[in-house]
Amino acid sequence: MATLQFSVNPIRAEAFPRRNSMSALIDLAGGSCSKLRLWKICRTVKSRPLRNRRSFAVKNVSSSEATEILKDSGSREEVTTNLSPLPDAASIASSIKYHAEFTPMFSPENFDLPSAFFATAQSVRDALIINWNATYDYYERLNVKQAYYLSMEFLQGRALLNAVGNLELTGPYAEALNNLGHKLEQVACQEPDAALGNGGLGRLASCFLDSLATLNYPAWGYGLRYKYGLFKQRITKDGQEEVAEDWLEMGNPWEIVRNDVSYPVKFYGKVVPGSDGKNHWIGGEDIKAVAHDVPIPGYKTKTTINLRLWSTKAASEDFDLYAFNAGKHTEAYEALTNAEKICYILYPGDESIDGKILRLKQQYTLCSASLQDIIARFERRSGGAVNWEQFPEKVAVQMNDTHPTLCIPELMRILIDIKGLSWKDAWNITQRSVAYTNHTVLPEALEKWSLDLMEKLLPRHVEIIKMIDEELVESIIAEYGTADSNLLEKKLKEMRILENVELPAAYADLFVKPKETVVIPGEELQNSEEAEEEEEEEEEAIGEKDGTDESLIEDKKEELPEAVPEPPKLVRMANLCVVGGHAVNGVAEIHSEIVKDEVFNSFYKLWPEKFQNKTNGVTPRRWIRFCNPNLSKIINEWLQTNDWVLNTEKLAELRKFADNEDLQTQWREAKRSNKMKVVEFLREKTGYSVSPDAMFDIQVKRIHEYKRQLLNILGIVYRYKKMKEMSAEERNAKYVPRVCIFGGKAFATYVQAKRIVKFITDVGATINHDPEIGDLLKVVFVPDYNVSVAEVLIPASELSQHISTAGMEASGTSNMKFAMNGCLLIGTLDGANVEIREEVGADNFFLFGAKAHEIAGLRKERAEGKFVPDPRFEEVKEFVRSGAFGPYNYDELMGSLEGNEGFGRADYFLVGKDFPSYIECQEKVDEAYRDQRTWTRMSILNTAGSHKFSSDRTIHEYARDIWNIDPVQIP
């Protein structure tokens, strides 16, 4: 029997004949290769049993016979595999040397660290590509239902250690590189973090991809390939400085450009009816979205899924050669530049109209290119006859926040205008295929777009959105009737997709109120007419007396009120998501309740079956197994297994050892070893020297007022002030030594957040150079916080701060990572903190602050002038204003915490309200830390209690409750 062969390019399988394995390997080697080289590739990636093998050479079944088996039996038949050992260090070293010589990105004479990284990454990619092709070839033949995860962010971090770890090749690669004169860890540090995300939204998406691959779910990620990402953060004497990220400067060894996979994306133009009865979107600006694929390997499985990133470009003919030769160089490049800049940076500033247009172009490019690709795959897998009714049975599209909302009108446009479906059928298919994850309750993050701008940029989509809005209006009227016009008007105002837009023509008369007519009796009418005549005569007399001076006449007239500007017409993207999808989920229990009770309450009452909770999770592979090998080794030893990496429920078994002195000793040693790495890291990155004997107190996340880094630093200022008022003996007796570490980026145009960064760095500069304080207190802001920095800081953390204003953090995921690594949390009852506290135990969580249900009342109390600030809070603000931390004027920052109303004032995020309970809770932290035996026990229980916060659990729930997909084991 012939060997089962697979297509080298699973994405466009129909374009390739089925070829033998040698041909496939030749393709991998770049089209030409010696037999020795092929032997080395084969040696590099060997076949292993299910969940323990990385590639396969299938015997005894031809490809056509295998396909028939799959079709006829309807089951996934086991296929015999060759059993071979893992590649050894020698064959891996050979592969690395080959890439250094024949696929180099550096001069061949030096095999330095950068060169070693690229050659090693390309060696690993050889293994990934084989599994990757096998995965998608299998999905193609089975025609399985597939989930597609659309996100504007994927915060991946470095890929090398994660890839070799998931492939279970860490040891062999470490030995191979050692034989070549390098350390694996040093080589891995050469890799820049992929600048494809900003914060938790993007890191969650990347954790999800890891879990999808590990759990063998057929899925794909879609995003944009940002050339510069968000920005690289530098910390100067002026605070945060933004510079362009250079992550692609030396190339990306993990990606494969699919020049044969590109799709047209249109902007502007106009919609005209055609003779065929369809609407046609014509004219405008046309660009191309080109696919760049990044393989995502699962852990202990051959399944390797895909992250497809789109770059944008214009056609070559759009380069104006005539203008260039005429010396008009900028004009000649205009079309090319306009296309390419769409994928320049993540979240371009949208203060200007051009910035808003660019952001909307980004969102539409992601949606349009991805849906065209999804539909092409569906049609190919369907064969000759495409049954569109089956589309929701084969496709699940998950919108990660509101950024991909345009998926809804875009899918409708393609189905109606291009595929010829009726509105009813297209709407049914769209609603059954699309689902929405809400990540925020903040109004500014529930996107609203100018209707006029969208109508200009995407005219056909606005037509479709208006029709969806009209159907929604019809549903609301059907639900609430017209008897209570006030109630109906309220519901329409809350729920409509179009805000400040007149009702559709069919309902235009629904709320028309009759004009009031005033009946004036005859005598009064006559008197009023006489009065008008007298007024006119008086004005004429004044005019004659003063010549052309009209001012007195104008003064005598009643002043007219200023015209009130019409409110802007907006498209509410979150409302469109709820209406257009079949499922809406929050990302923590408390957040999902707020979504139902407040954010989308009217929708919840109308469609309660749509709303779900899916508490976030993080991958235990990256966030314990790989970033904290010291702790992982201890867990393996005490649980007598490493199965917890795939089944985190086993971590709960650590509870029974929490009081064991031997475990506690090992636990503390592992923590100290991790802290020593951070000591060196901080010295290198910031120049500050800190003591590993101090408590490491860390808050790392996006800088935002609601996350309340300001509360943290004001607490530190209070601590410092009290220290300065004491003798050295008193200070040492009262306070536990602390290193307070901050990290995170403030958005470039978020002035208040940038003030907070400046304030933290100024406080640090003062405290860290105060000889009286010494190692008793240090404050360090780590520049350019990213995934790789987190992988260093989190294993060393002892206390982490998750102190957002209650009810404002949807979930958070860094709290889960810290808990997994045995870090104690101080925080409010907000987001996933609530569930973490339940799991780790209330005694092992430092709780403070107002509750979510109290926030509205507290803000109302403030507005009424009833809030009385704590004297300690007033003391801290006065200390800041005294100039203790340098000459910078912090009146604006402190002023935001004062007053009872007004934008940027009135302490909207309740820093002052929670300040007293926060500093009192910090005193409890000091007390607990003094007893290291108790603290270590709490630390162990935090790791044990984190067992429910694996992204594997979250993905199982999405697959079961929203996507309706099953795992598919690759043979």
mmCIF file of C-alpha atoms in Angstrom, residues 267-439:
data_model
loop_
_atom_site.group_PDB
_atom_site.id
_atom_site.type_symbol
_atom_site.label_atom_id
_atom_site.label_comp_id
_atom_site.label_asym_id
_atom_site.label_seq_id
_atom_site.Cartn_x
_atom_site.Cartn_y
_atom_site.Cartn_z
ATOM 1 C CA PHE A 267 -13.287 51.699 1.330
ATOM 2 C CA TYR A 268 -15.388 54.715 0.299
ATOM 3 C CA GLY A 269 -17.158 54.531 -3.076
ATOM 4 C CA LYS A 270 -20.930 54.364 -3.481
ATOM 5 C CA VAL A 271 -23.749 51.840 -3.630
ATOM 6 C CA VAL A 272 -25.755 51.524 -6.847
ATOM 7 C CA PRO A 273 -28.580 49.147 -7.757
ATOM 8 C CA GLY A 274 -27.724 46.720 -10.549
ATOM 9 C CA SER A 275 -29.837 45.261 -13.297
ATOM 10 C CA ASP A 276 -29.635 41.940 -11.442
ATOM 11 C CA GLY A 277 -31.656 43.384 -8.566
ATOM 12 C CA LYS A 278 -28.648 43.478 -6.215
ATOM 13 C CA ASN A 279 -26.880 46.440 -4.694
ATOM 14 C CA HIS A 280 -23.342 46.954 -5.940
ATOM 15 C CA TRP A 281 -20.626 48.738 -3.983
ATOM 16 C CA ILE A 282 -18.433 50.401 -6.579
ATOM 17 C CA GLY A 283 -15.594 52.894 -6.856
ATOM 18 C CA GLY A 284 -13.602 54.060 -3.892
ATOM 19 C CA GLU A 285 -10.236 52.902 -2.596
ATOM 20 C CA ASP A 286 -9.097 49.293 -3.019
ATOM 21 C CA ILE A 287 -6.328 47.575 -1.093
ATOM 22 C CA LYS A 288 -5.173 43.983 -0.580
ATOM 23 C CA ALA A 289 -4.880 42.073 2.682
ATOM 24 C CA VAL A 290 -2.083 39.479 2.587
ATOM 25 C CA ALA A 291 -1.871 36.520 4.976
ATOM 26 C CA HIS A 292 1.069 35.883 7.297
ATOM 27 C CA ASP A 293 0.754 32.595 9.192
ATOM 28 C CA VAL A 294 2.234 31.789 12.585
ATOM 29 C CA PRO A 295 2.043 28.165 13.848
ATOM 30 C CA ILE A 296 0.703 27.684 17.393
ATOM 31 C CA PRO A 297 1.760 24.301 18.860
ATOM 32 C CA GLY A 298 -0.176 22.432 21.506
ATOM 33 C CA TYR A 299 1.443 20.806 24.521
ATOM 34 C CA LYS A 300 2.041 17.031 24.266
ATOM 35 C CA THR A 301 0.016 16.808 21.091
ATOM 36 C CA LYS A 302 0.710 16.947 17.392
ATOM 37 C CA THR A 303 -2.072 19.490 16.916
ATOM 38 C CA THR A 304 -0.586 22.756 15.682
ATOM 39 C CA ILE A 305 -3.100 25.471 14.868
ATOM 40 C CA ASN A 306 -2.699 28.788 13.094
ATOM 41 C CA LEU A 307 -2.641 32.489 13.854
ATOM 42 C CA ARG A 308 -3.270 34.286 10.585
ATOM 43 C CA LEU A 309 -2.217 37.927 10.575
ATOM 44 C CA TRP A 310 -3.118 40.346 7.794
ATOM 45 C CA SER A 311 -0.802 42.957 6.340
ATOM 46 C CA THR A 312 -2.089 45.523 3.857
ATOM 47 C CA LYS A 313 -0.733 46.801 0.580
ATOM 48 C CA ALA A 314 -1.843 48.395 -2.674
ATOM 49 C CA ALA A 315 -1.416 46.942 -6.143
ATOM 50 C CA SER A 316 1.793 47.827 -7.985
ATOM 51 C CA GLU A 317 -0.160 49.715 -10.641
ATOM 52 C CA ASP A 318 -1.275 52.151 -7.926
ATOM 53 C CA PHE A 319 2.262 53.509 -7.844
ATOM 54 C CA ASP A 320 2.120 56.652 -9.999
ATOM 55 C CA LEU A 321 5.230 56.316 -12.135
ATOM 56 C CA TYR A 322 4.444 59.476 -14.111
ATOM 57 C CA ALA A 323 4.208 61.575 -10.933
ATOM 58 C CA PHE A 324 7.423 60.061 -9.584
ATOM 59 C CA ASN A 325 9.349 60.886 -12.729
ATOM 60 C CA ALA A 326 7.915 64.396 -12.578
ATOM 61 C CA GLY A 327 9.500 64.802 -9.168
ATOM 62 C CA LYS A 328 6.244 64.425 -7.226
ATOM 63 C CA HIS A 329 7.590 61.564 -5.148
ATOM 64 C CA THR A 330 5.215 61.835 -2.180
ATOM 65 C CA GLU A 331 2.205 62.007 -4.463
ATOM 66 C CA ALA A 332 3.438 58.965 -6.408
ATOM 67 C CA TYR A 333 3.573 56.845 -3.244
ATOM 68 C CA GLU A 334 0.294 58.079 -1.775
ATOM 69 C CA ALA A 335 -1.888 55.058 -2.604
ATOM 70 C CA LEU A 336 0.787 52.618 -1.419
ATOM 71 C CA THR A 337 1.324 54.541 1.812
ATOM 72 C CA ASN A 338 -2.400 54.799 2.517
ATOM 73 C CA ALA A 339 -2.709 51.040 2.209
ATOM 74 C CA GLU A 340 0.370 50.111 4.211
ATOM 75 C CA LYS A 341 -0.271 52.488 7.118
ATOM 76 C CA ILE A 342 -3.412 50.561 8.073
ATOM 77 C CA CYS A 343 -1.167 47.989 9.744
ATOM 78 C CA TYR A 344 1.509 50.337 11.050
ATOM 79 C CA ILE A 345 0.474 50.614 14.692
ATOM 80 C CA LEU A 346 -1.997 49.193 17.172
ATOM 81 C CA TYR A 347 -4.712 51.668 18.232
ATOM 82 C CA PRO A 348 -3.614 54.787 16.346
ATOM 83 C CA GLY A 349 -4.588 57.993 18.149
ATOM 84 C CA ASP A 350 -8.177 58.876 17.303
ATOM 85 C CA GLU A 351 -8.322 62.493 18.431
ATOM 86 C CA SER A 352 -8.364 63.584 14.773
ATOM 87 C CA ILE A 353 -10.718 62.585 11.986
ATOM 88 C CA ASP A 354 -7.832 60.939 10.145
ATOM 89 C CA GLY A 355 -7.057 58.902 13.270
ATOM 90 C CA LYS A 356 -10.662 57.770 13.544
ATOM 91 C CA ILE A 357 -10.723 56.777 9.878
ATOM 92 C CA LEU A 358 -7.525 54.776 10.291
ATOM 93 C CA ARG A 359 -8.899 52.888 13.294
ATOM 94 C CA LEU A 360 -12.103 52.059 11.442
ATOM 95 C CA LYS A 361 -10.089 50.915 8.447
ATOM 96 C CA GLN A 362 -8.127 48.572 10.722
ATOM 97 C CA GLN A 363 -11.266 47.045 12.149
ATOM 98 C CA TYR A 364 -12.894 46.573 8.764
ATOM 99 C CA THR A 365 -9.720 45.079 7.248
ATOM 100 C CA LEU A 366 -9.598 42.466 10.009
ATOM 101 C CA CYS A 367 -13.256 41.573 9.538
ATOM 102 C CA SER A 368 -13.402 41.624 5.747
ATOM 103 C CA ALA A 369 -10.215 39.683 5.019
ATOM 104 C CA SER A 370 -10.930 37.122 7.741
ATOM 105 C CA LEU A 371 -14.508 36.477 6.640
ATOM 106 C CA GLN A 372 -13.516 36.169 2.989
ATOM 107 C CA ASP A 373 -10.938 33.604 4.067
ATOM 108 C CA ILE A 374 -13.405 31.719 6.269
ATOM 109 C CA ILE A 375 -15.991 31.632 3.499
ATOM 110 C CA ALA A 376 -13.431 30.470 0.932
ATOM 111 C CA ARG A 377 -12.496 27.616 3.262
ATOM 112 C CA PHE A 378 -16.145 26.708 3.801
ATOM 113 C CA GLU A 379 -16.822 26.645 0.056
ATOM 114 C CA ARG A 380 -13.731 24.573 -0.649
ATOM 115 C CA ARG A 381 -14.604 22.009 1.991
ATOM 116 C CA SER A 382 -18.198 21.880 0.727
ATOM 117 C CA GLY A 383 -17.079 20.643 -2.662
ATOM 118 C CA GLY A 384 -19.222 21.312 -5.709
ATOM 119 C CA ALA A 385 -22.578 22.111 -4.083
ATOM 120 C CA VAL A 386 -22.488 24.738 -1.342
ATOM 121 C CA ASN A 387 -25.335 24.567 1.148
ATOM 122 C CA TRP A 388 -25.289 27.880 2.985
ATOM 123 C CA GLU A 389 -27.657 26.568 5.635
ATOM 124 C CA GLN A 390 -24.740 24.451 6.828
ATOM 125 C CA PHE A 391 -22.481 27.460 7.342
ATOM 126 C CA PRO A 392 -23.296 27.789 11.084
ATOM 127 C CA GLU A 393 -22.776 24.020 11.413
ATOM 128 C CA LYS A 394 -19.215 24.394 10.140
ATOM 129 C CA VAL A 395 -18.202 27.883 11.277
ATOM 130 C CA ALA A 396 -18.144 29.651 14.654
ATOM 131 C CA VAL A 397 -16.887 33.244 14.696
ATOM 132 C CA GLN A 398 -15.957 34.717 18.083
ATOM 133 C CA MET A 399 -15.613 38.500 18.317
ATOM 134 C CA ASN A 400 -13.110 39.377 21.045
ATOM 135 C CA ASP A 401 -14.617 42.666 22.288
ATOM 136 C CA THR A 402 -16.298 45.193 19.981
ATOM 137 C CA HIS A 403 -13.352 45.734 17.613
ATOM 138 C CA PRO A 404 -14.505 42.984 15.165
ATOM 139 C CA THR A 405 -18.180 44.101 15.237
ATOM 140 C CA LEU A 406 -18.127 44.824 11.507
ATOM 141 C CA CYS A 407 -18.100 41.041 11.030
ATOM 142 C CA ILE A 408 -21.867 41.226 11.305
ATOM 143 C CA PRO A 409 -22.676 43.631 8.428
ATOM 144 C CA GLU A 410 -19.736 42.274 6.406
ATOM 145 C CA LEU A 411 -21.014 38.702 6.577
ATOM 146 C CA MET A 412 -24.464 39.976 5.622
ATOM 147 C CA ARG A 413 -22.990 41.926 2.685
ATOM 148 C CA ILE A 414 -21.091 38.931 1.342
ATOM 149 C CA LEU A 415 -24.032 36.556 1.699
ATOM 150 C CA ILE A 416 -26.554 38.940 0.110
ATOM 151 C CA ASP A 417 -24.582 40.924 -2.466
ATOM 152 C CA ILE A 418 -22.059 38.291 -3.573
ATOM 153 C CA LYS A 419 -23.597 34.909 -2.767
ATOM 154 C CA GLY A 420 -27.156 35.914 -3.655
ATOM 155 C CA LEU A 421 -28.953 34.916 -0.442
ATOM 156 C CA SER A 422 -32.122 36.602 0.750
ATOM 157 C CA TRP A 423 -32.038 38.997 3.690
ATOM 158 C CA LYS A 424 -33.925 36.515 5.861
ATOM 159 C CA ASP A 425 -31.550 33.630 5.131
ATOM 160 C CA ALA A 426 -28.429 35.762 5.499
ATOM 161 C CA TRP A 427 -29.613 37.181 8.823
ATOM 162 C CA ASN A 428 -30.410 33.732 10.157
ATOM 163 C CA ILE A 429 -26.969 32.420 9.140
ATOM 164 C CA THR A 430 -25.166 35.444 10.599
ATOM 165 C CA GLN A 431 -26.893 35.285 13.965
ATOM 166 C CA ARG A 432 -26.205 31.565 14.323
ATOM 167 C CA SER A 433 -22.525 31.913 13.364
ATOM 168 C CA VAL A 434 -21.345 34.925 15.359
ATOM 169 C CA ALA A 435 -20.820 35.388 19.113
ATOM 170 C CA TYR A 436 -19.511 38.282 21.223
ATOM 171 C CA THR A 437 -17.281 38.496 24.280
ATOM 172 C CA ASN A 438 -17.723 41.677 26.288
ATOM 173 C CA HIS A 439 -14.570 42.793 28.100
#
